[in-house]
mmCIF file with all atom_site columns, C-alpha atoms in Angstrom:
data_model
loop_
_atom_site.group_PDB
_atom_site.id
_atom_site.type_symbol
_atom_site.label_atom_id
_atom_site.label_alt_id
_atom_site.label_comp_id
_atom_site.label_asym_id
_atom_site.label_entity_id
_atom_site.label_seq_id
_atom_site.pdbx_PDB_ins_code
_atom_site.Cartn_x
_atom_site.Cartn_y
_atom_site.Cartn_z
_atom_site.occupancy
_atom_site.B_iso_or_equiv
_atom_site.pdbx_formal_charge
_atom_site.auth_seq_id
_atom_site.auth_comp_id
_atom_site.auth_asym_id
_atom_site.auth_atom_id
_atom_site.pdbx_PDB_model_num
ATOM 1   C CA . UNK K 1 1   ? 27.677 7.154   28.417 1.00 67.00 ? 1   UNK K CA 1
ATOM 2   C CA . UNK K 1 2   ? 29.141 5.401   25.405 1.00 76.00 ? 2   UNK K CA 1
ATOM 3   C CA . UNK K 1 3   ? 27.050 2.305   26.145 1.00 91.00 ? 3   UNK K CA 1
ATOM 4   C CA . UNK K 1 4   ? 28.475 -0.915  24.719 1.00 95.00 ? 4   UNK K CA 1
ATOM 5   C CA . UNK K 1 5   ? 31.499 -0.513  22.470 1.00 95.00 ? 5   UNK K CA 1
ATOM 6   C CA . UNK K 1 6   ? 33.178 -3.167  20.349 1.00 97.00 ? 6   UNK K CA 1
ATOM 7   C CA . UNK K 1 7   ? 36.472 -3.245  18.498 1.00 96.00 ? 7   UNK K CA 1
ATOM 8   C CA . UNK K 1 8   ? 37.411 -3.842  15.761 1.00 96.00 ? 8   UNK K CA 1
ATOM 9   C CA . UNK K 1 9   ? 34.464 -3.102  13.468 1.00 95.00 ? 9   UNK K CA 1
ATOM 10  C CA . UNK K 1 10  ? 35.806 -5.317  10.702 1.00 96.00 ? 10  UNK K CA 1
ATOM 11  C CA . UNK K 1 11  ? 38.506 -7.965  10.519 1.00 96.00 ? 11  UNK K CA 1
ATOM 12  C CA . UNK K 1 12  ? 39.728 -10.512 8.000  1.00 97.00 ? 12  UNK K CA 1
ATOM 13  C CA . UNK K 1 13  ? 41.588 -13.511 9.382  1.00 96.00 ? 13  UNK K CA 1
ATOM 14  C CA . UNK K 1 14  ? 43.369 -16.374 7.722  1.00 97.00 ? 14  UNK K CA 1
ATOM 15  C CA . UNK K 1 15  ? 42.532 -19.919 8.754  1.00 97.00 ? 15  UNK K CA 1
ATOM 16  C CA . UNK K 1 16  ? 44.405 -20.852 11.916 1.00 96.00 ? 16  UNK K CA 1
ATOM 17  C CA . UNK K 1 17  ? 45.066 -17.298 13.081 1.00 97.00 ? 17  UNK K CA 1
ATOM 18  C CA . UNK K 1 18  ? 43.873 -16.086 16.439 1.00 96.00 ? 18  UNK K CA 1
ATOM 19  C CA . UNK K 1 19  ? 42.363 -12.834 17.609 1.00 96.00 ? 19  UNK K CA 1
ATOM 20  C CA . UNK K 1 20  ? 40.456 -11.170 20.424 1.00 97.00 ? 20  UNK K CA 1
ATOM 21  C CA . UNK K 1 21  ? 37.236 -9.251  19.951 1.00 98.00 ? 21  UNK K CA 1
ATOM 22  C CA . UNK K 1 22  ? 36.971 -6.498  22.521 1.00 98.00 ? 22  UNK K CA 1
ATOM 23  C CA . UNK K 1 23  ? 33.768 -5.478  24.315 1.00 98.00 ? 23  UNK K CA 1
ATOM 24  C CA . UNK K 1 24  ? 33.461 -2.734  26.912 1.00 97.00 ? 24  UNK K CA 1
ATOM 25  C CA . UNK K 1 25  ? 30.416 -1.261  28.639 1.00 97.00 ? 25  UNK K CA 1
ATOM 26  C CA . UNK K 1 26  ? 30.369 1.818   30.849 1.00 95.00 ? 26  UNK K CA 1
ATOM 27  C CA . UNK K 1 27  ? 26.947 1.279   32.443 1.00 94.00 ? 27  UNK K CA 1
ATOM 28  C CA . UNK K 1 28  ? 28.206 -0.863  35.322 1.00 94.00 ? 28  UNK K CA 1
ATOM 29  C CA . UNK K 1 29  ? 26.086 -3.762  34.104 1.00 94.00 ? 29  UNK K CA 1
ATOM 30  C CA . UNK K 1 30  ? 26.532 -7.134  35.742 1.00 92.00 ? 30  UNK K CA 1
ATOM 31  C CA . UNK K 1 31  ? 25.401 -9.318  32.853 1.00 94.00 ? 31  UNK K CA 1
ATOM 32  C CA . UNK K 1 32  ? 27.284 -9.489  29.566 1.00 96.00 ? 32  UNK K CA 1
ATOM 33  C CA . UNK K 1 33  ? 26.760 -11.672 26.509 1.00 96.00 ? 33  UNK K CA 1
ATOM 34  C CA . UNK K 1 34  ? 28.437 -12.595 23.235 1.00 97.00 ? 34  UNK K CA 1
ATOM 35  C CA . UNK K 1 35  ? 26.299 -13.511 20.225 1.00 96.00 ? 35  UNK K CA 1
ATOM 36  C CA . UNK K 1 36  ? 27.055 -14.397 16.644 1.00 96.00 ? 36  UNK K CA 1
ATOM 37  C CA . UNK K 1 37  ? 24.709 -13.724 13.754 1.00 94.00 ? 37  UNK K CA 1
ATOM 38  C CA . UNK K 1 38  ? 25.121 -15.597 10.504 1.00 93.00 ? 38  UNK K CA 1
ATOM 39  C CA . UNK K 1 39  ? 23.559 -14.170 7.311  1.00 86.00 ? 39  UNK K CA 1
ATOM 40  C CA . UNK K 1 40  ? 19.772 -14.349 7.359  1.00 82.00 ? 40  UNK K CA 1
ATOM 41  C CA . UNK K 1 41  ? 19.727 -15.876 10.808 1.00 85.00 ? 41  UNK K CA 1
ATOM 42  C CA . UNK K 1 42  ? 18.912 -14.835 14.326 1.00 87.00 ? 42  UNK K CA 1
ATOM 43  C CA . UNK K 1 43  ? 21.477 -14.342 17.048 1.00 92.00 ? 43  UNK K CA 1
ATOM 44  C CA . UNK K 1 44  ? 23.016 -17.335 18.786 1.00 94.00 ? 44  UNK K CA 1
ATOM 45  C CA . UNK K 1 45  ? 24.549 -17.084 22.241 1.00 93.00 ? 45  UNK K CA 1
ATOM 46  C CA . UNK K 1 46  ? 28.244 -17.987 22.453 1.00 96.00 ? 46  UNK K CA 1
ATOM 47  C CA . UNK K 1 47  ? 29.181 -17.167 26.072 1.00 96.00 ? 47  UNK K CA 1
ATOM 48  C CA . UNK K 1 48  ? 27.777 -15.089 28.876 1.00 94.00 ? 48  UNK K CA 1
ATOM 49  C CA . UNK K 1 49  ? 28.850 -13.674 32.218 1.00 94.00 ? 49  UNK K CA 1
ATOM 50  C CA . UNK K 1 50  ? 26.845 -12.799 35.317 1.00 92.00 ? 50  UNK K CA 1
ATOM 51  C CA . UNK K 1 51  ? 29.620 -10.757 36.880 1.00 92.00 ? 51  UNK K CA 1
ATOM 52  C CA . UNK K 1 52  ? 33.366 -10.292 37.109 1.00 94.00 ? 52  UNK K CA 1
ATOM 53  C CA . UNK K 1 53  ? 35.135 -13.637 37.357 1.00 94.00 ? 53  UNK K CA 1
ATOM 54  C CA . UNK K 1 54  ? 32.070 -15.685 36.324 1.00 94.00 ? 54  UNK K CA 1
ATOM 55  C CA . UNK K 1 55  ? 31.513 -16.952 32.786 1.00 95.00 ? 55  UNK K CA 1
ATOM 56  C CA . UNK K 1 56  ? 29.536 -19.778 31.233 1.00 93.00 ? 56  UNK K CA 1
ATOM 57  C CA . UNK K 1 57  ? 28.888 -21.388 27.866 1.00 93.00 ? 57  UNK K CA 1
ATOM 58  C CA . UNK K 1 58  ? 25.957 -20.519 25.686 1.00 91.00 ? 58  UNK K CA 1
ATOM 59  C CA . UNK K 1 59  ? 24.510 -22.366 22.722 1.00 89.00 ? 59  UNK K CA 1
ATOM 60  C CA . UNK K 1 60  ? 27.555 -22.314 20.384 1.00 94.00 ? 60  UNK K CA 1
ATOM 61  C CA . UNK K 1 61  ? 30.764 -22.031 22.482 1.00 96.00 ? 61  UNK K CA 1
ATOM 62  C CA . UNK K 1 62  ? 33.081 -24.315 20.511 1.00 96.00 ? 62  UNK K CA 1
ATOM 63  C CA . UNK K 1 63  ? 36.132 -22.508 19.135 1.00 96.00 ? 63  UNK K CA 1
ATOM 64  C CA . UNK K 1 64  ? 35.805 -19.551 21.500 1.00 97.00 ? 64  UNK K CA 1
ATOM 65  C CA . UNK K 1 65  ? 36.961 -18.516 24.938 1.00 97.00 ? 65  UNK K CA 1
ATOM 66  C CA . UNK K 1 66  ? 36.079 -15.599 27.189 1.00 97.00 ? 66  UNK K CA 1
ATOM 67  C CA . UNK K 1 67  ? 37.249 -13.947 30.365 1.00 96.00 ? 67  UNK K CA 1
ATOM 68  C CA . UNK K 1 68  ? 35.711 -11.355 32.686 1.00 97.00 ? 68  UNK K CA 1
ATOM 69  C CA . UNK K 1 69  ? 38.373 -9.857  34.898 1.00 96.00 ? 69  UNK K CA 1
ATOM 70  C CA . UNK K 1 70  ? 36.494 -6.554  35.336 1.00 96.00 ? 70  UNK K CA 1
ATOM 71  C CA . UNK K 1 71  ? 32.862 -5.479  35.264 1.00 96.00 ? 71  UNK K CA 1
ATOM 72  C CA . UNK K 1 72  ? 33.467 -3.341  32.187 1.00 97.00 ? 72  UNK K CA 1
ATOM 73  C CA . UNK K 1 73  ? 35.293 -5.718  29.834 1.00 97.00 ? 73  UNK K CA 1
ATOM 74  C CA . UNK K 1 74  ? 34.268 -9.012  28.286 1.00 98.00 ? 74  UNK K CA 1
ATOM 75  C CA . UNK K 1 75  ? 36.705 -10.038 25.521 1.00 98.00 ? 75  UNK K CA 1
ATOM 76  C CA . UNK K 1 76  ? 36.009 -12.961 23.182 1.00 98.00 ? 76  UNK K CA 1
ATOM 77  C CA . UNK K 1 77  ? 38.989 -14.995 22.008 1.00 97.00 ? 77  UNK K CA 1
ATOM 78  C CA . UNK K 1 78  ? 39.215 -17.075 18.831 1.00 96.00 ? 78  UNK K CA 1
ATOM 79  C CA . UNK K 1 79  ? 42.227 -19.381 19.051 1.00 89.00 ? 79  UNK K CA 1
ATOM 80  C CA . UNK K 1 80  ? 42.305 -21.175 15.672 1.00 94.00 ? 80  UNK K CA 1
ATOM 81  C CA . UNK K 1 81  ? 40.079 -19.326 13.248 1.00 95.00 ? 81  UNK K CA 1
ATOM 82  C CA . UNK K 1 82  ? 37.983 -21.431 10.883 1.00 96.00 ? 82  UNK K CA 1
ATOM 83  C CA . UNK K 1 83  ? 35.765 -20.407 7.934  1.00 96.00 ? 83  UNK K CA 1
ATOM 84  C CA . UNK K 1 84  ? 32.717 -21.490 9.967  1.00 95.00 ? 84  UNK K CA 1
ATOM 85  C CA . UNK K 1 85  ? 33.444 -18.579 12.318 1.00 97.00 ? 85  UNK K CA 1
ATOM 86  C CA . UNK K 1 86  ? 32.780 -16.035 9.601  1.00 97.00 ? 86  UNK K CA 1
ATOM 87  C CA . UNK K 1 87  ? 29.932 -14.045 11.116 1.00 97.00 ? 87  UNK K CA 1
ATOM 88  C CA . UNK K 1 88  ? 28.909 -10.796 12.753 1.00 96.00 ? 88  UNK K CA 1
ATOM 89  C CA . UNK K 1 89  ? 29.619 -10.790 16.473 1.00 97.00 ? 89  UNK K CA 1
ATOM 90  C CA . UNK K 1 90  ? 27.541 -8.749  18.910 1.00 97.00 ? 90  UNK K CA 1
ATOM 91  C CA . UNK K 1 91  ? 28.275 -8.045  22.523 1.00 97.00 ? 91  UNK K CA 1
ATOM 92  C CA . UNK K 1 92  ? 25.427 -7.094  24.852 1.00 95.00 ? 92  UNK K CA 1
ATOM 93  C CA . UNK K 1 93  ? 24.948 -6.128  28.480 1.00 95.00 ? 93  UNK K CA 1
ATOM 94  C CA . UNK K 1 94  ? 22.132 -5.664  30.928 1.00 93.00 ? 94  UNK K CA 1
ATOM 95  C CA . UNK K 1 95  ? 21.849 -4.376  34.462 1.00 90.00 ? 95  UNK K CA 1
ATOM 96  C CA . UNK K 1 96  ? 19.475 -6.947  35.897 1.00 84.00 ? 96  UNK K CA 1
ATOM 97  C CA . UNK K 1 97  ? 17.319 -9.842  34.827 1.00 77.00 ? 97  UNK K CA 1
ATOM 98  C CA . UNK K 1 98  ? 14.253 -7.623  34.399 1.00 79.00 ? 98  UNK K CA 1
ATOM 99  C CA . UNK K 1 99  ? 16.064 -5.177  32.149 1.00 83.00 ? 99  UNK K CA 1
ATOM 100 C CA . UNK K 1 100 ? 16.578 -5.146  28.399 1.00 86.00 ? 100 UNK K CA 1
ATOM 101 C CA . UNK K 1 101 ? 19.859 -6.099  26.792 1.00 89.00 ? 101 UNK K CA 1
ATOM 102 C CA . UNK K 1 102 ? 21.840 -3.285  25.171 1.00 92.00 ? 102 UNK K CA 1
ATOM 103 C CA . UNK K 1 103 ? 23.817 -4.293  22.101 1.00 94.00 ? 103 UNK K CA 1
ATOM 104 C CA . UNK K 1 104 ? 27.126 -3.054  20.788 1.00 95.00 ? 104 UNK K CA 1
ATOM 105 C CA . UNK K 1 105 ? 27.562 -2.117  17.109 1.00 93.00 ? 105 UNK K CA 1
ATOM 106 C CA . UNK K 1 106 ? 29.032 -5.477  16.152 1.00 95.00 ? 106 UNK K CA 1
ATOM 107 C CA . UNK K 1 107 ? 32.247 -6.837  14.649 1.00 96.00 ? 107 UNK K CA 1
ATOM 108 C CA . UNK K 1 108 ? 32.146 -8.299  11.150 1.00 96.00 ? 108 UNK K CA 1
ATOM 109 C CA . UNK K 1 109 ? 34.660 -11.142 10.943 1.00 97.00 ? 109 UNK K CA 1
ATOM 110 C CA . UNK K 1 110 ? 35.667 -12.986 7.793  1.00 97.00 ? 110 UNK K CA 1
ATOM 111 C CA . UNK K 1 111 ? 37.885 -16.072 7.932  1.00 97.00 ? 111 UNK K CA 1
ATOM 112 C CA . UNK K 1 112 ? 39.429 -17.137 4.623  1.00 95.00 ? 112 UNK K CA 1
ATOM 113 C CA . UNK P 2 1   ? 15.508 -26.908 23.613 1.00 79.00 ? 1   UNK P CA 1
ATOM 114 C CA . UNK P 2 2   ? 13.967 -23.461 23.465 1.00 85.00 ? 2   UNK P CA 1
ATOM 115 C CA . UNK P 2 3   ? 12.634 -22.466 20.070 1.00 91.00 ? 3   UNK P CA 1
ATOM 116 C CA . UNK P 2 4   ? 11.339 -19.307 18.384 1.00 95.00 ? 4   UNK P CA 1
ATOM 117 C CA . UNK P 2 5   ? 9.672  -19.266 14.973 1.00 96.00 ? 5   UNK P CA 1
ATOM 118 C CA . UNK P 2 6   ? 8.845  -16.040 13.186 1.00 97.00 ? 6   UNK P CA 1
ATOM 119 C CA . UNK P 2 7   ? 6.605  -15.503 10.211 1.00 97.00 ? 7   UNK P CA 1
ATOM 120 C CA . UNK P 2 8   ? 6.560  -14.362 7.543  1.00 97.00 ? 8   UNK P CA 1
ATOM 121 C CA . UNK P 2 9   ? 10.266 -14.504 6.714  1.00 95.00 ? 9   UNK P CA 1
ATOM 122 C CA . UNK P 2 10  ? 9.921  -11.350 4.671  1.00 96.00 ? 10  UNK P CA 1
ATOM 123 C CA . UNK P 2 11  ? 7.299  -9.021  3.296  1.00 96.00 ? 11  UNK P CA 1
ATOM 124 C CA . UNK P 2 12  ? 7.024  -5.926  1.192  1.00 97.00 ? 12  UNK P CA 1
ATOM 125 C CA . UNK P 2 13  ? 4.326  -3.333  1.848  1.00 97.00 ? 13  UNK P CA 1
ATOM 126 C CA . UNK P 2 14  ? 3.464  0.145   0.665  1.00 97.00 ? 14  UNK P CA 1
ATOM 127 C CA . UNK P 2 15  ? 3.891  3.139   2.879  1.00 97.00 ? 15  UNK P CA 1
ATOM 128 C CA . UNK P 2 16  ? 0.749  3.643   4.952  1.00 97.00 ? 16  UNK P CA 1
ATOM 129 C CA . UNK P 2 17  ? -0.122 -0.051  5.160  1.00 97.00 ? 17  UNK P CA 1
ATOM 130 C CA . UNK P 2 18  ? -0.569 -1.895  8.448  1.00 97.00 ? 18  UNK P CA 1
ATOM 131 C CA . UNK P 2 19  ? 1.529  -5.006  9.045  1.00 98.00 ? 19  UNK P CA 1
ATOM 132 C CA . UNK P 2 20  ? 1.395  -7.830  11.561 1.00 98.00 ? 20  UNK P CA 1
ATOM 133 C CA . UNK P 2 21  ? 4.470  -9.867  12.386 1.00 98.00 ? 21  UNK P CA 1
ATOM 134 C CA . UNK P 2 22  ? 4.158  -13.202 14.143 1.00 98.00 ? 22  UNK P CA 1
ATOM 135 C CA . UNK P 2 23  ? 6.278  -14.986 16.709 1.00 97.00 ? 23  UNK P CA 1
ATOM 136 C CA . UNK P 2 24  ? 5.557  -18.407 18.184 1.00 97.00 ? 24  UNK P CA 1
ATOM 137 C CA . UNK P 2 25  ? 7.716  -19.972 20.830 1.00 95.00 ? 25  UNK P CA 1
ATOM 138 C CA . UNK P 2 26  ? 8.524  -22.943 23.003 1.00 93.00 ? 26  UNK P CA 1
ATOM 139 C CA . UNK P 2 27  ? 10.521 -22.259 26.129 1.00 88.00 ? 27  UNK P CA 1
ATOM 140 C CA . UNK P 2 28  ? 11.024 -23.909 29.477 1.00 85.00 ? 28  UNK P CA 1
ATOM 141 C CA . UNK P 2 29  ? 10.344 -21.579 32.400 1.00 86.00 ? 29  UNK P CA 1
ATOM 142 C CA . UNK P 2 30  ? 9.191  -18.588 30.369 1.00 89.00 ? 30  UNK P CA 1
ATOM 143 C CA . UNK P 2 31  ? 10.195 -15.229 31.752 1.00 89.00 ? 31  UNK P CA 1
ATOM 144 C CA . UNK P 2 32  ? 9.621  -12.747 28.922 1.00 91.00 ? 32  UNK P CA 1
ATOM 145 C CA . UNK P 2 33  ? 9.359  -12.173 25.193 1.00 94.00 ? 33  UNK P CA 1
ATOM 146 C CA . UNK P 2 34  ? 11.214 -9.336  23.541 1.00 94.00 ? 34  UNK P CA 1
ATOM 147 C CA . UNK P 2 35  ? 10.970 -7.586  20.183 1.00 96.00 ? 35  UNK P CA 1
ATOM 148 C CA . UNK P 2 36  ? 13.974 -5.907  18.574 1.00 95.00 ? 36  UNK P CA 1
ATOM 149 C CA . UNK P 2 37  ? 14.379 -3.865  15.409 1.00 96.00 ? 37  UNK P CA 1
ATOM 150 C CA . UNK P 2 38  ? 17.575 -4.434  13.460 1.00 93.00 ? 38  UNK P CA 1
ATOM 151 C CA . UNK P 2 39  ? 18.585 -2.107  10.694 1.00 91.00 ? 39  UNK P CA 1
ATOM 152 C CA . UNK P 2 40  ? 22.097 -2.415  9.387  1.00 80.00 ? 40  UNK P CA 1
ATOM 153 C CA . UNK P 2 41  ? 23.772 -2.701  12.729 1.00 82.00 ? 41  UNK P CA 1
ATOM 154 C CA . UNK P 2 42  ? 22.913 -3.768  16.260 1.00 88.00 ? 42  UNK P CA 1
ATOM 155 C CA . UNK P 2 43  ? 19.403 -4.734  17.360 1.00 91.00 ? 43  UNK P CA 1
ATOM 156 C CA . UNK P 2 44  ? 17.532 -1.972  19.142 1.00 93.00 ? 44  UNK P CA 1
ATOM 157 C CA . UNK P 2 45  ? 14.987 -2.775  21.814 1.00 93.00 ? 45  UNK P CA 1
ATOM 158 C CA . UNK P 2 46  ? 11.280 -2.289  21.130 1.00 95.00 ? 46  UNK P CA 1
ATOM 159 C CA . UNK P 2 47  ? 9.207  -4.137  23.717 1.00 92.00 ? 47  UNK P CA 1
ATOM 160 C CA . UNK P 2 48  ? 9.432  -6.586  26.579 1.00 92.00 ? 48  UNK P CA 1
ATOM 161 C CA . UNK P 2 49  ? 6.299  -8.608  27.345 1.00 93.00 ? 49  UNK P CA 1
ATOM 162 C CA . UNK P 2 50  ? 5.920  -10.605 30.524 1.00 89.00 ? 50  UNK P CA 1
ATOM 163 C CA . UNK P 2 51  ? 3.209  -12.314 32.495 1.00 77.00 ? 51  UNK P CA 1
ATOM 164 C CA . UNK P 2 52  ? 2.432  -8.987  34.129 1.00 73.00 ? 52  UNK P CA 1
ATOM 165 C CA . UNK P 2 53  ? 2.579  -6.971  30.914 1.00 69.00 ? 53  UNK P CA 1
ATOM 166 C CA . UNK P 2 54  ? 1.040  -8.737  27.959 1.00 83.00 ? 54  UNK P CA 1
ATOM 167 C CA . UNK P 2 55  ? 0.286  -5.690  25.857 1.00 89.00 ? 55  UNK P CA 1
ATOM 168 C CA . UNK P 2 56  ? 2.586  -2.830  24.989 1.00 90.00 ? 56  UNK P CA 1
ATOM 169 C CA . UNK P 2 57  ? 2.208  0.199   22.717 1.00 92.00 ? 57  UNK P CA 1
ATOM 170 C CA . UNK P 2 58  ? 4.567  2.886   21.546 1.00 92.00 ? 58  UNK P CA 1
ATOM 171 C CA . UNK P 2 59  ? 3.420  5.248   18.847 1.00 95.00 ? 59  UNK P CA 1
ATOM 172 C CA . UNK P 2 60  ? 2.545  3.267   15.738 1.00 97.00 ? 60  UNK P CA 1
ATOM 173 C CA . UNK P 2 61  ? 3.958  0.026   17.157 1.00 97.00 ? 61  UNK P CA 1
ATOM 174 C CA . UNK P 2 62  ? 2.115  -2.317  19.453 1.00 97.00 ? 62  UNK P CA 1
ATOM 175 C CA . UNK P 2 63  ? 2.556  -5.871  20.615 1.00 96.00 ? 63  UNK P CA 1
ATOM 176 C CA . UNK P 2 64  ? 0.579  -8.477  22.484 1.00 95.00 ? 64  UNK P CA 1
ATOM 177 C CA . UNK P 2 65  ? 1.533  -11.724 24.132 1.00 95.00 ? 65  UNK P CA 1
ATOM 178 C CA . UNK P 2 66  ? -0.691 -14.788 24.333 1.00 92.00 ? 66  UNK P CA 1
ATOM 179 C CA . UNK P 2 67  ? 0.888  -17.008 26.983 1.00 86.00 ? 67  UNK P CA 1
ATOM 180 C CA . UNK P 2 68  ? -1.750 -19.670 26.594 1.00 87.00 ? 68  UNK P CA 1
ATOM 181 C CA . UNK P 2 69  ? -1.217 -20.134 22.850 1.00 87.00 ? 69  UNK P CA 1
ATOM 182 C CA . UNK P 2 70  ? 2.516  -19.318 23.063 1.00 92.00 ? 70  UNK P CA 1
ATOM 183 C CA . UNK P 2 71  ? 2.709  -16.545 20.521 1.00 93.00 ? 71  UNK P CA 1
ATOM 184 C CA . UNK P 2 72  ? 3.138  -12.838 20.133 1.00 96.00 ? 72  UNK P CA 1
ATOM 185 C CA . UNK P 2 73  ? 2.361  -10.356 17.401 1.00 96.00 ? 73  UNK P CA 1
ATOM 186 C CA . UNK P 2 74  ? 3.952  -7.053  16.540 1.00 97.00 ? 74  UNK P CA 1
ATOM 187 C CA . UNK P 2 75  ? 1.726  -4.560  14.763 1.00 98.00 ? 75  UNK P CA 1
ATOM 188 C CA . UNK P 2 76  ? 2.935  -1.546  12.859 1.00 98.00 ? 76  UNK P CA 1
ATOM 189 C CA . UNK P 2 77  ? 0.292  0.884   11.619 1.00 97.00 ? 77  UNK P CA 1
ATOM 190 C CA . UNK P 2 78  ? 0.713  3.592   8.983  1.00 97.00 ? 78  UNK P CA 1
ATOM 191 C CA . UNK P 2 79  ? 4.072  2.160   7.976  1.00 98.00 ? 79  UNK P CA 1
ATOM 192 C CA . UNK P 2 80  ? 6.875  4.456   6.852  1.00 97.00 ? 80  UNK P CA 1
ATOM 193 C CA . UNK P 2 81  ? 10.026 3.767   4.869  1.00 96.00 ? 81  UNK P CA 1
ATOM 194 C CA . UNK P 2 82  ? 11.971 4.170   8.095  1.00 96.00 ? 82  UNK P CA 1
ATOM 195 C CA . UNK P 2 83  ? 10.243 1.056   9.411  1.00 97.00 ? 83  UNK P CA 1
ATOM 196 C CA . UNK P 2 84  ? 12.168 -1.038  6.893  1.00 97.00 ? 84  UNK P CA 1
ATOM 197 C CA . UNK P 2 85  ? 14.299 -3.413  8.954  1.00 97.00 ? 85  UNK P CA 1
ATOM 198 C CA . UNK P 2 86  ? 14.564 -6.932  10.267 1.00 95.00 ? 86  UNK P CA 1
ATOM 199 C CA . UNK P 2 87  ? 12.341 -7.478  13.297 1.00 97.00 ? 87  UNK P CA 1
ATOM 200 C CA . UNK P 2 88  ? 13.643 -10.033 15.760 1.00 96.00 ? 88  UNK P CA 1
ATOM 201 C CA . UNK P 2 89  ? 11.648 -11.862 18.382 1.00 96.00 ? 89  UNK P CA 1
ATOM 202 C CA . UNK P 2 90  ? 13.406 -13.437 21.357 1.00 94.00 ? 90  UNK P CA 1
ATOM 203 C CA . UNK P 2 91  ? 12.247 -15.378 24.381 1.00 93.00 ? 91  UNK P CA 1
ATOM 204 C CA . UNK P 2 92  ? 13.894 -15.373 27.736 1.00 89.00 ? 92  UNK P CA 1
ATOM 205 C CA . UNK P 2 93  ? 13.957 -18.320 30.084 1.00 86.00 ? 93  UNK P CA 1
ATOM 206 C CA . UNK P 2 94  ? 14.182 -17.837 33.817 1.00 83.00 ? 94  UNK P CA 1
ATOM 207 C CA . UNK P 2 95  ? 17.569 -18.908 35.057 1.00 75.00 ? 95  UNK P CA 1
ATOM 208 C CA . UNK P 2 96  ? 21.006 -17.790 36.112 1.00 60.00 ? 96  UNK P CA 1
ATOM 209 C CA . UNK P 2 97  ? 21.479 -15.275 33.336 1.00 69.00 ? 97  UNK P CA 1
ATOM 210 C CA . UNK P 2 98  ? 18.112 -15.376 31.611 1.00 70.00 ? 98  UNK P CA 1
ATOM 211 C CA . UNK P 2 99  ? 19.545 -16.233 28.252 1.00 79.00 ? 99  UNK P CA 1
ATOM 212 C CA . UNK P 2 100 ? 17.727 -15.105 25.108 1.00 87.00 ? 100 UNK P CA 1
ATOM 213 C CA . UNK P 2 101 ? 16.756 -17.415 22.250 1.00 91.00 ? 101 UNK P CA 1
ATOM 214 C CA . UNK P 2 102 ? 16.185 -15.516 19.012 1.00 93.00 ? 102 UNK P CA 1
ATOM 215 C CA . UNK P 2 103 ? 14.084 -16.257 15.986 1.00 95.00 ? 103 UNK P CA 1
ATOM 216 C CA . UNK P 2 104 ? 15.488 -15.766 12.507 1.00 94.00 ? 104 UNK P CA 1
ATOM 217 C CA . UNK P 2 105 ? 13.598 -12.516 12.064 1.00 95.00 ? 105 UNK P CA 1
ATOM 218 C CA . UNK P 2 106 ? 11.101 -10.998 9.647  1.00 97.00 ? 106 UNK P CA 1
ATOM 219 C CA . UNK P 2 107 ? 12.534 -8.719  6.995  1.00 96.00 ? 107 UNK P CA 1
ATOM 220 C CA . UNK P 2 108 ? 10.119 -5.829  6.349  1.00 98.00 ? 108 UNK P CA 1
ATOM 221 C CA . UNK P 2 109 ? 10.504 -3.548  3.370  1.00 97.00 ? 109 UNK P CA 1
ATOM 222 C CA . UNK P 2 110 ? 8.271  -0.492  3.107  1.00 97.00 ? 110 UNK P CA 1
ATOM 223 C CA . UNK P 2 111 ? 8.108  1.059   -0.346 1.00 97.00 ? 111 UNK P CA 1
ATOM 224 C CA . UNK P 2 112 ? 6.789  4.418   -1.487 1.00 93.00 ? 112 UNK P CA 1
#
């Protein structure tokens, strides 16, 4: 099992550009999450999904969108990149509510 | 709003020392408290503490949960340089997806 994979590892965007951060898990987990981590801070939840076709907002959803068309994939879309979105983005998944979350390696995004 | 506060923010110890990291929390409908270790990349799971499991131990690491006083501690004995990392505490609220709220972390540096 590869676990949770994320692409790209690094990306630099200009203000106003758009991009999609990819997240894939091969553990057949129902629950998937997107977090952002700013320097020196903990992780903040952006969006989450409890299964294919079901998504919901987390603590900091503004400026982002998600979709969950399959169990495996949970892409995060930035439509109009802003400097405030400079951060490290982590995707995570878990099988059930009593299980731990497994994290991907992260995507470091810089918006200039 | 759920809240997690960790202390100290950072500390430096010598190899072989014992350290105690603190985590206090406020959460509606508490389900569990989790500890993660974060080196340069993604957080890796250490412990999950729940109402039915308030004390956990793995090698030199141990953790307890005090549900009455709303805090947890993470102990590391005989520290090694490989223990150098940021230690994150998170609380999980019961709900649709059991979202995690993270603290800002404690940065531990173990020197020779």
